[in-house]
mmCIF file of C-alpha atoms in Angstrom:
data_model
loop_
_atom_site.group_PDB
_atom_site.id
_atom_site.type_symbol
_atom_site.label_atom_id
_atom_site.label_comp_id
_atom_site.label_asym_id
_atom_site.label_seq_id
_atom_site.Cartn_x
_atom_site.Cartn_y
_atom_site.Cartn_z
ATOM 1 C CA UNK B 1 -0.068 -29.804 -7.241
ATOM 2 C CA UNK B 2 1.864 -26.460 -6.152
ATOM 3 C CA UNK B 3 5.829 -25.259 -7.117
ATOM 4 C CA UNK B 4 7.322 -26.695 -3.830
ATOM 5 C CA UNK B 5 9.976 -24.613 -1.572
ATOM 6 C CA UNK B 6 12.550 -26.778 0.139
ATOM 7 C CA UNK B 7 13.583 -25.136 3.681
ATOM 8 C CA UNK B 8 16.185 -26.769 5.704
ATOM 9 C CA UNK B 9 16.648 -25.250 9.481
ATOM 10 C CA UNK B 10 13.815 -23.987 11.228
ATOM 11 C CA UNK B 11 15.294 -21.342 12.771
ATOM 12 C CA UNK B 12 14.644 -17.333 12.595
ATOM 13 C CA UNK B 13 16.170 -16.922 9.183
ATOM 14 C CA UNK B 14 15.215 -19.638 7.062
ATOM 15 C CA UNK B 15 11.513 -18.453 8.041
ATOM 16 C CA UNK B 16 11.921 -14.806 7.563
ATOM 17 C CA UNK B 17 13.047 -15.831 4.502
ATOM 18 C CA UNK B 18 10.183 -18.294 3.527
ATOM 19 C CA UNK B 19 7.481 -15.858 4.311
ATOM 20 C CA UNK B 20 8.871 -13.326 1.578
ATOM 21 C CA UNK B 21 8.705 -16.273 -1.102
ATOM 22 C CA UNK B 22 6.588 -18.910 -0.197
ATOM 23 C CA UNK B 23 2.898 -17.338 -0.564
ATOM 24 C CA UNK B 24 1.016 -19.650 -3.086
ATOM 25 C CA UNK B 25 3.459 -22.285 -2.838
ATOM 26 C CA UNK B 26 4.187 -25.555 -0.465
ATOM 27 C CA UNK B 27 6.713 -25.393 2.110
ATOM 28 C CA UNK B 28 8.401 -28.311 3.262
ATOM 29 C CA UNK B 29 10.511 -27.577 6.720
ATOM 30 C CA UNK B 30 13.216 -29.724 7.130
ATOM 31 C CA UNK B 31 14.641 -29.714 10.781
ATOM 32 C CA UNK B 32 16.906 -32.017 13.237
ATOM 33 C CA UNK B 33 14.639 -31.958 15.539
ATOM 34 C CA UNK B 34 11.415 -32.717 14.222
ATOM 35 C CA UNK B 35 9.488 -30.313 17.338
ATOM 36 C CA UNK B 36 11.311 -27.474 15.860
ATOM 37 C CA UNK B 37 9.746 -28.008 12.049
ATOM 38 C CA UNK B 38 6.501 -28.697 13.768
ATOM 39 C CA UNK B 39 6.748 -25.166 16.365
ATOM 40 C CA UNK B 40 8.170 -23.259 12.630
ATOM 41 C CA UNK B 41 5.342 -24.738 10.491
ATOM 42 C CA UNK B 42 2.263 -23.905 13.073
ATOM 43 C CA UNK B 43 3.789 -20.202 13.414
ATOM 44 C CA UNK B 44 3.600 -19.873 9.597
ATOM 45 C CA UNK B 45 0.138 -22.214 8.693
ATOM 46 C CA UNK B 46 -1.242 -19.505 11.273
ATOM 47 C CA UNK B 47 -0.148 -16.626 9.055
ATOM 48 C CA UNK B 48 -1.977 -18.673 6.119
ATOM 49 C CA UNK B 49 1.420 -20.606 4.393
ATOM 50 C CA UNK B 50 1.186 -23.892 3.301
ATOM 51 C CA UNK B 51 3.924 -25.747 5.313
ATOM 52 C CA UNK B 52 4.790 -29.331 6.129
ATOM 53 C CA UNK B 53 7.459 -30.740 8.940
ATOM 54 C CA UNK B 54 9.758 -33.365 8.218
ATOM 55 C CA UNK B 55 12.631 -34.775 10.777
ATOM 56 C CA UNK B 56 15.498 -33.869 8.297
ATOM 57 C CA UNK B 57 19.111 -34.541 9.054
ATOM 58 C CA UNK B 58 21.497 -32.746 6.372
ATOM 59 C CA UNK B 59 24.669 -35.049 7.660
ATOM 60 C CA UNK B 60 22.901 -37.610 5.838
ATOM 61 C CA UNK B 61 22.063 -37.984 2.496
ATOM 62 C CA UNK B 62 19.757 -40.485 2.671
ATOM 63 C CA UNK B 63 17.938 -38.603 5.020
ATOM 64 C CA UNK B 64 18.173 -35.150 2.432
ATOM 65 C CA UNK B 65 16.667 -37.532 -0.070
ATOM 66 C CA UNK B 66 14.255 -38.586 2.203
ATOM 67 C CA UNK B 67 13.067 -34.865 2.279
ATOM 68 C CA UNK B 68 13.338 -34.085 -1.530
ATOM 69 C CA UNK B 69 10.816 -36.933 -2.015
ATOM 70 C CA UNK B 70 8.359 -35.379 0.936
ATOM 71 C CA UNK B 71 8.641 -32.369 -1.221
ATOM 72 C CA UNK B 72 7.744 -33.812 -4.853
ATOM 73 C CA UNK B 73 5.057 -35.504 -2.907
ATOM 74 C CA UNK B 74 3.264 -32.234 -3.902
ATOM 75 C CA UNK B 75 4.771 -31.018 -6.754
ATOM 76 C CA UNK B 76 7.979 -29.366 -8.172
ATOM 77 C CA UNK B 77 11.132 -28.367 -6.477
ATOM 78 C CA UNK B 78 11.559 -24.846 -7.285
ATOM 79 C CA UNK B 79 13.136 -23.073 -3.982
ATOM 80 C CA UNK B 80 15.740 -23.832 -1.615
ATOM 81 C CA UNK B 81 16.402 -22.207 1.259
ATOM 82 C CA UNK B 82 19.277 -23.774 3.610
ATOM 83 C CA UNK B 83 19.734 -22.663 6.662
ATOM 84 C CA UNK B 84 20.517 -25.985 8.392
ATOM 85 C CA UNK B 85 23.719 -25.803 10.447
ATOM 86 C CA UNK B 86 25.410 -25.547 14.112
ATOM 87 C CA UNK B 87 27.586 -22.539 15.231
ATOM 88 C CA UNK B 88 31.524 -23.632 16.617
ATOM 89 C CA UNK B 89 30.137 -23.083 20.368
ATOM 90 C CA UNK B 90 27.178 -25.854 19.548
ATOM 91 C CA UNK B 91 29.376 -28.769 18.494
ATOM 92 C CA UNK B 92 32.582 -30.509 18.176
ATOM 93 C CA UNK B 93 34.583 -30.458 14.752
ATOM 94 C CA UNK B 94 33.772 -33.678 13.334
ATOM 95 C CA UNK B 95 29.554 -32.400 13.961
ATOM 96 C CA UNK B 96 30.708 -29.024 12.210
ATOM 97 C CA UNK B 97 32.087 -30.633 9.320
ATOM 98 C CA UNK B 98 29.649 -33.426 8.770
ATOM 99 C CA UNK B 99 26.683 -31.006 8.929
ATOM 100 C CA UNK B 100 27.766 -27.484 7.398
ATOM 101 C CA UNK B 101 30.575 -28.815 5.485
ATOM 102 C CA UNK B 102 29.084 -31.997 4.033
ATOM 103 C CA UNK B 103 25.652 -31.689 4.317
ATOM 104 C CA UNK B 104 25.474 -28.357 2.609
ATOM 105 C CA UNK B 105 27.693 -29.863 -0.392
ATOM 106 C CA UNK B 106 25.016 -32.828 -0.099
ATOM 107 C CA UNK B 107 22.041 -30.677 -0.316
ATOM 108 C CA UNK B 108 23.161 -28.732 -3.437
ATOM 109 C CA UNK B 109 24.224 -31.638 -5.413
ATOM 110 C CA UNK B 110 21.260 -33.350 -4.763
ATOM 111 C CA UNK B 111 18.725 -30.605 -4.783
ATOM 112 C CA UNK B 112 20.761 -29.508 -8.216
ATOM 113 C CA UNK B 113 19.155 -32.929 -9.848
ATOM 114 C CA UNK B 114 15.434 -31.843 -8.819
ATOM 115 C CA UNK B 115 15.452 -28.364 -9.345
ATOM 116 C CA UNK B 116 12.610 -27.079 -11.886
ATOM 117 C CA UNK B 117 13.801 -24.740 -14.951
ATOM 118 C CA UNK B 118 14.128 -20.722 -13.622
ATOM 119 C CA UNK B 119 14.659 -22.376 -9.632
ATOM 120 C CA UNK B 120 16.298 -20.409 -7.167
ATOM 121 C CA UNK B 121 18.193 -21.143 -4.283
ATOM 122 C CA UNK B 122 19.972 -19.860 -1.267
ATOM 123 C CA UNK B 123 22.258 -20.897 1.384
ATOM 124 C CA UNK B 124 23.168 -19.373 4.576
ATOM 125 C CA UNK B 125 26.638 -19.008 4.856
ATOM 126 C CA UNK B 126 28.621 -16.903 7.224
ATOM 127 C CA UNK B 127 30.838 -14.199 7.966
ATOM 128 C CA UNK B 128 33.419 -16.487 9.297
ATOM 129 C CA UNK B 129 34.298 -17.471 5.763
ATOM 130 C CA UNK B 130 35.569 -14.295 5.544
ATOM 131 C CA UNK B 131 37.611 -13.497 8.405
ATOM 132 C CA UNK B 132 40.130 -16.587 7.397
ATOM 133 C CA UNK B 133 43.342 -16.012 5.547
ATOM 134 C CA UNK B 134 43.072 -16.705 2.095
ATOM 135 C CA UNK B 135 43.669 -20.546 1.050
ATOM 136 C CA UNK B 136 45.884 -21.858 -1.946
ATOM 137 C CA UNK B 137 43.879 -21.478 -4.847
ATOM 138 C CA UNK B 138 44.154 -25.512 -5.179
ATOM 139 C CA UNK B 139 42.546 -26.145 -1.582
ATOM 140 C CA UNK B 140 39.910 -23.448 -2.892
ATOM 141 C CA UNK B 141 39.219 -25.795 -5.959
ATOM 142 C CA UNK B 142 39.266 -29.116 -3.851
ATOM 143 C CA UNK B 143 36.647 -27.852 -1.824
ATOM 144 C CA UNK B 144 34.681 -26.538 -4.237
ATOM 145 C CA UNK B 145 34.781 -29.265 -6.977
ATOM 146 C CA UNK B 146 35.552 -33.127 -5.148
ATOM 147 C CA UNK B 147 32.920 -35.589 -4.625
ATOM 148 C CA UNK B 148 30.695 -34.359 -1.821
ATOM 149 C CA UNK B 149 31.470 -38.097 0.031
ATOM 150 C CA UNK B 150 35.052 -37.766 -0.451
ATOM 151 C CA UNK B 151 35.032 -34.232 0.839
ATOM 152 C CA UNK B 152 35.790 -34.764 4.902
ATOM 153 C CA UNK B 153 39.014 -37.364 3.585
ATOM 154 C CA UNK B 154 40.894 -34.070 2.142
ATOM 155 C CA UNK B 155 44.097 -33.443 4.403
ATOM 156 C CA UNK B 156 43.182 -29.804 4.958
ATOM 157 C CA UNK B 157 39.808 -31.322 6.366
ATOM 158 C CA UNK B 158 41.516 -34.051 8.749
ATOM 159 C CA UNK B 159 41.524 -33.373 11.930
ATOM 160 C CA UNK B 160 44.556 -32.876 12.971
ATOM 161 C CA UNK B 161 44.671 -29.976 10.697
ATOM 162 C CA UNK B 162 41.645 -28.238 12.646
ATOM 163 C CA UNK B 163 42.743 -25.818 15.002
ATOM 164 C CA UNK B 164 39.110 -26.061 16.622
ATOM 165 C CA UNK B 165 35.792 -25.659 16.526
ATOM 166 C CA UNK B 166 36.224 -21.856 14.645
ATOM 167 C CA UNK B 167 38.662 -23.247 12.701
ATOM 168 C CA UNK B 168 36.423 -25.965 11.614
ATOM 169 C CA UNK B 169 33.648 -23.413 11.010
ATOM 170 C CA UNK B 170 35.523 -21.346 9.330
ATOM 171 C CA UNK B 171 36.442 -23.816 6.920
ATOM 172 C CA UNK B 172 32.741 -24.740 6.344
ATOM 173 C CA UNK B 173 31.602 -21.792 4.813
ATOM 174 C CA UNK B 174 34.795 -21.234 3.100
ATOM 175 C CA UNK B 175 34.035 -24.316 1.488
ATOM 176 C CA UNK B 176 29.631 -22.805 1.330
ATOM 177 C CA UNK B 177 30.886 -20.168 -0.971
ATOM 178 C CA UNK B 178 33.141 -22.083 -3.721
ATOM 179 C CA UNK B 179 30.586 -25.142 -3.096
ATOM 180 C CA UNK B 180 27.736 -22.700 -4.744
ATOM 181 C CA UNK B 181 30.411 -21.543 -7.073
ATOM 182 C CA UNK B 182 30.876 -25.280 -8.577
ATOM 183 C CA UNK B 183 27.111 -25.703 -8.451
ATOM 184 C CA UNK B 184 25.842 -22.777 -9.873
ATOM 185 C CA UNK B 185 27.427 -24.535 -12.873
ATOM 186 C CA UNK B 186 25.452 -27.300 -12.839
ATOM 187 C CA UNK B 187 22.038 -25.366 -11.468
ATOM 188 C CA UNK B 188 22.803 -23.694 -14.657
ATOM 189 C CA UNK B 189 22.374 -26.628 -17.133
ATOM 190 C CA UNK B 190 19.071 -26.815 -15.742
ATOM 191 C CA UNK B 191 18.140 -23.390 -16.031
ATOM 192 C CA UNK B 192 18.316 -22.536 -12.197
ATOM 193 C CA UNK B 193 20.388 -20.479 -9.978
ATOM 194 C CA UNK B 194 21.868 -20.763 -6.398
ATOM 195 C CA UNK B 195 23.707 -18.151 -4.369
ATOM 196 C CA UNK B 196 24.883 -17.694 -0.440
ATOM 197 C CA UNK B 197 24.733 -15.278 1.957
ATOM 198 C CA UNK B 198 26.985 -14.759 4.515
ATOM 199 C CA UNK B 199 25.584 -12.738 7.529
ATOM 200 C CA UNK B 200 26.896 -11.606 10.246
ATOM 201 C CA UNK B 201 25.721 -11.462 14.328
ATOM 202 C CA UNK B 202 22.013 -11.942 13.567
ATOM 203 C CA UNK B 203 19.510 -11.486 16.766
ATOM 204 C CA UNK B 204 18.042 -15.212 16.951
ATOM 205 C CA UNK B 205 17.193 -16.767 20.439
ATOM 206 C CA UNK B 206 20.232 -18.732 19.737
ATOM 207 C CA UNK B 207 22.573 -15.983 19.356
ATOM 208 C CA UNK B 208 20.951 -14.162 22.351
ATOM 209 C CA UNK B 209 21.901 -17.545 24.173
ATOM 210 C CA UNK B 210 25.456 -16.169 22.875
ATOM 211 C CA UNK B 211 25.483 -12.625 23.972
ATOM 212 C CA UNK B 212 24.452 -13.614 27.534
ATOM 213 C CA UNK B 213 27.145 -16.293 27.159
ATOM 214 C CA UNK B 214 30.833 -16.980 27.494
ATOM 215 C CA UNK B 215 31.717 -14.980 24.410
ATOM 216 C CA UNK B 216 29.147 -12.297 25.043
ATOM 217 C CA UNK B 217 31.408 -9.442 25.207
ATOM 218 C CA UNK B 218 33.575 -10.712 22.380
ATOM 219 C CA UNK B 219 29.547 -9.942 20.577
ATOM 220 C CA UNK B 220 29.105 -6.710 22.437
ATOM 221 C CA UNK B 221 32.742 -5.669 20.947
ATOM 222 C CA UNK B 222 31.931 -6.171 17.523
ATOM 223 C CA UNK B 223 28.301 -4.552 17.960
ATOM 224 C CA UNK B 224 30.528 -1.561 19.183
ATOM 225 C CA UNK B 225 32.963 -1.126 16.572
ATOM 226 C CA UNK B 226 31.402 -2.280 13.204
ATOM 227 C CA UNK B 227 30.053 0.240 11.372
ATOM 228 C CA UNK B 228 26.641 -0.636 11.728
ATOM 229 C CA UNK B 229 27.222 -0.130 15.250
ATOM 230 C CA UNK B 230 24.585 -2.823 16.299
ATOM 231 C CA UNK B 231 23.851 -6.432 15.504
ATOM 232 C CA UNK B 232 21.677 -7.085 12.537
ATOM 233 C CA UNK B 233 18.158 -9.057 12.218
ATOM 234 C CA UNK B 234 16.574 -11.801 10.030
ATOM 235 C CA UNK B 235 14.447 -9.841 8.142
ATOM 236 C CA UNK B 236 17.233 -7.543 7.090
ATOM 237 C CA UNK B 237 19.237 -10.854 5.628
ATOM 238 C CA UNK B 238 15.526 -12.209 3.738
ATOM 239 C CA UNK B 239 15.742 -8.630 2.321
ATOM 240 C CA UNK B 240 18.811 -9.667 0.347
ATOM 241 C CA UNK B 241 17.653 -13.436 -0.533
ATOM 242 C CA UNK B 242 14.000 -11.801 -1.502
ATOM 243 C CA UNK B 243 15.833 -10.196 -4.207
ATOM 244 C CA UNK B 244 18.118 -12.769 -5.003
ATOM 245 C CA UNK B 245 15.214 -15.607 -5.387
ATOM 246 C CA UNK B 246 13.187 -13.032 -7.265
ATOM 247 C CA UNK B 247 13.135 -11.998 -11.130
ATOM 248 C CA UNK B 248 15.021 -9.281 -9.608
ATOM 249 C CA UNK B 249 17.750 -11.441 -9.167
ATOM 250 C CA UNK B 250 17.878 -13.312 -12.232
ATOM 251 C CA UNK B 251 21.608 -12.547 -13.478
ATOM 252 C CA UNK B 252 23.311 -13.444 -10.353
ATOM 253 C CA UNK B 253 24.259 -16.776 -9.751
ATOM 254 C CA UNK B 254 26.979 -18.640 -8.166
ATOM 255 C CA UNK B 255 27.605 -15.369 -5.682
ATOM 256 C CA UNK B 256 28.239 -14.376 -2.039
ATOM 257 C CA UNK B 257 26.693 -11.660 -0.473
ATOM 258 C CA UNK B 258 28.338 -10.521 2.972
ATOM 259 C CA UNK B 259 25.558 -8.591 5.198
ATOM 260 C CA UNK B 260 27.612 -7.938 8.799
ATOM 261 C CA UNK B 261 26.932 -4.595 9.428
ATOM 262 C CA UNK B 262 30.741 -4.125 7.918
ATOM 263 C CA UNK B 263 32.065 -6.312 10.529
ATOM 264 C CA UNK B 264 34.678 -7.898 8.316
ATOM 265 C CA UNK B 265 35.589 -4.357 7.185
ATOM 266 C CA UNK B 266 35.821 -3.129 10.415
ATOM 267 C CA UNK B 267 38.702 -6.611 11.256
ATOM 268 C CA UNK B 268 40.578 -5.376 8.278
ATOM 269 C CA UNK B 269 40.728 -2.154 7.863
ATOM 270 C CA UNK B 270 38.985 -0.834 11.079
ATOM 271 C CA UNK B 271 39.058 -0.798 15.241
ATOM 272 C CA UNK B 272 38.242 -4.756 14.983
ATOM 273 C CA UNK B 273 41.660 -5.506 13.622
ATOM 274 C CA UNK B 274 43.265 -8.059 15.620
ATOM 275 C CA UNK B 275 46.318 -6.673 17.872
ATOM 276 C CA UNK B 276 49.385 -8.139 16.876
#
């Protein structure tokens, strides 16, 4: 039997994240599309991980439960790493809430029941939960603290309160963030931790797919005038959730950790303000 890590999303940073933490260990790759896990877990058995694809679908819990039981299959559940989720050009609301809304609340409640004493987790999060004005600090508690099932029934959640697919994005990771807040609480009572990160424009084939897009020189704008001055890349966001999933990292739980280059900086206080 080996300590199991959990990986939901096989895209570019859920695996240059796993390959900083998952020597020695089994990985389990959770992924929509079940050719993805199998393309993310050859690249990594190559490089000598341990790693397993299952068809995973986080808008479902019984299909997250499904893939906590391929992972105890082979031992105990001591990392997660989710970086499941669709971007607001990818899908329509209801997708966008179902999957990063829901299914990230899913994950962490359920994961929170399995996780082994001194377990670590992260979720991927996003600057967009940052660039929103600030909600009532009642709608912040709702999201954070209802019943992940009654979650998408909240009136700031229906539909007709979505602006669009940003909007509904944006509301997602808002609702990330105070989600690992609540659960860090309970990860606690089991002597585990969970925290998110919030990155900004990472270079992934997906977001090149972006750049060469319709919104590509909304991109090239805020390469331009953060202060980073450029996009950022996977490895540089696995350097913060190496240290967060490590003893390093022990005392932080139940945190956010924006890496954008100073992006969001930059639409406050800086040359990406919006014009009024």
């Amino acid at each position: 039997m080996k300590d199991v890590v959990l990986l939901t999303g096989a895209g570019q940073i859920g695996m240059a994240i796993a390959r900083r933490i998952g020597y020695r260990k089994k990985i389990i790759v959770g992924d929509i599309s079940i050719e993805n896990a199998k393309s993310t877990a050859k690249i990594m058995n190559d490089a000598g991980f341990d790693v397993v694809p299952v068809q995973t679908d986080i808008s479902s819990r019984k299909s997250i439960l499904n893939f906590i039981s391929e992972g105890q299959k082979y031992g105990e559940i001591v990392m997660l790493i989710n970086s499941a989720g669709v971007s607001p050009s990818q899908a329509p609301i209801e997708t966008i809430l179902k999957v990063d809304l829901y299914g990230t609340a899913v994950l962490l409640e359920e994961v929170g029941k399995v996780i082994k004493s001194g377990g670590t987790g992260v979720t991927i999060s996003s600057q967009s939960g940052h660039r929103m004005p600030a909600l009532s600090p009642e709608a912040d508690e709702l999201l954070a603290t209802t019943p992940a099932d009654e979650l998408l029934n909240l009136d700031i959640l229906k539909p007709q309160n979505i602006r669009d697919t940003l909007h509904a994005y944006q509301m997602a990771k808002r609702c990330n963030e105070k989600r690992v807040m609540f659960e860090s609480v309970n990860w606690g009572k089991k002597g585990a931790r969970i925290n998110s990160i919030s990155p900004g424009i990472i270079v992934t084939p997906l977001a090149i797919d972006e750049f060469n897009g319709i919104r590509g020189d909304f991109y090239k704008n805020m390469f331009a005038k953060c202060p980073a001055g450029r996009p950022g890349t996977a490895d540089e966001v696995a350097n913060v959730a190496e240290l967060l999933m490590s003893e390093k990292g022990t005392f932080i739980t139940g945190a956010d950790f924006l890496i954008d280059g100073g992006a969001t900086a930059s639409y406050f206080y800086g040359p990406l303000r919006p014009q009024e």
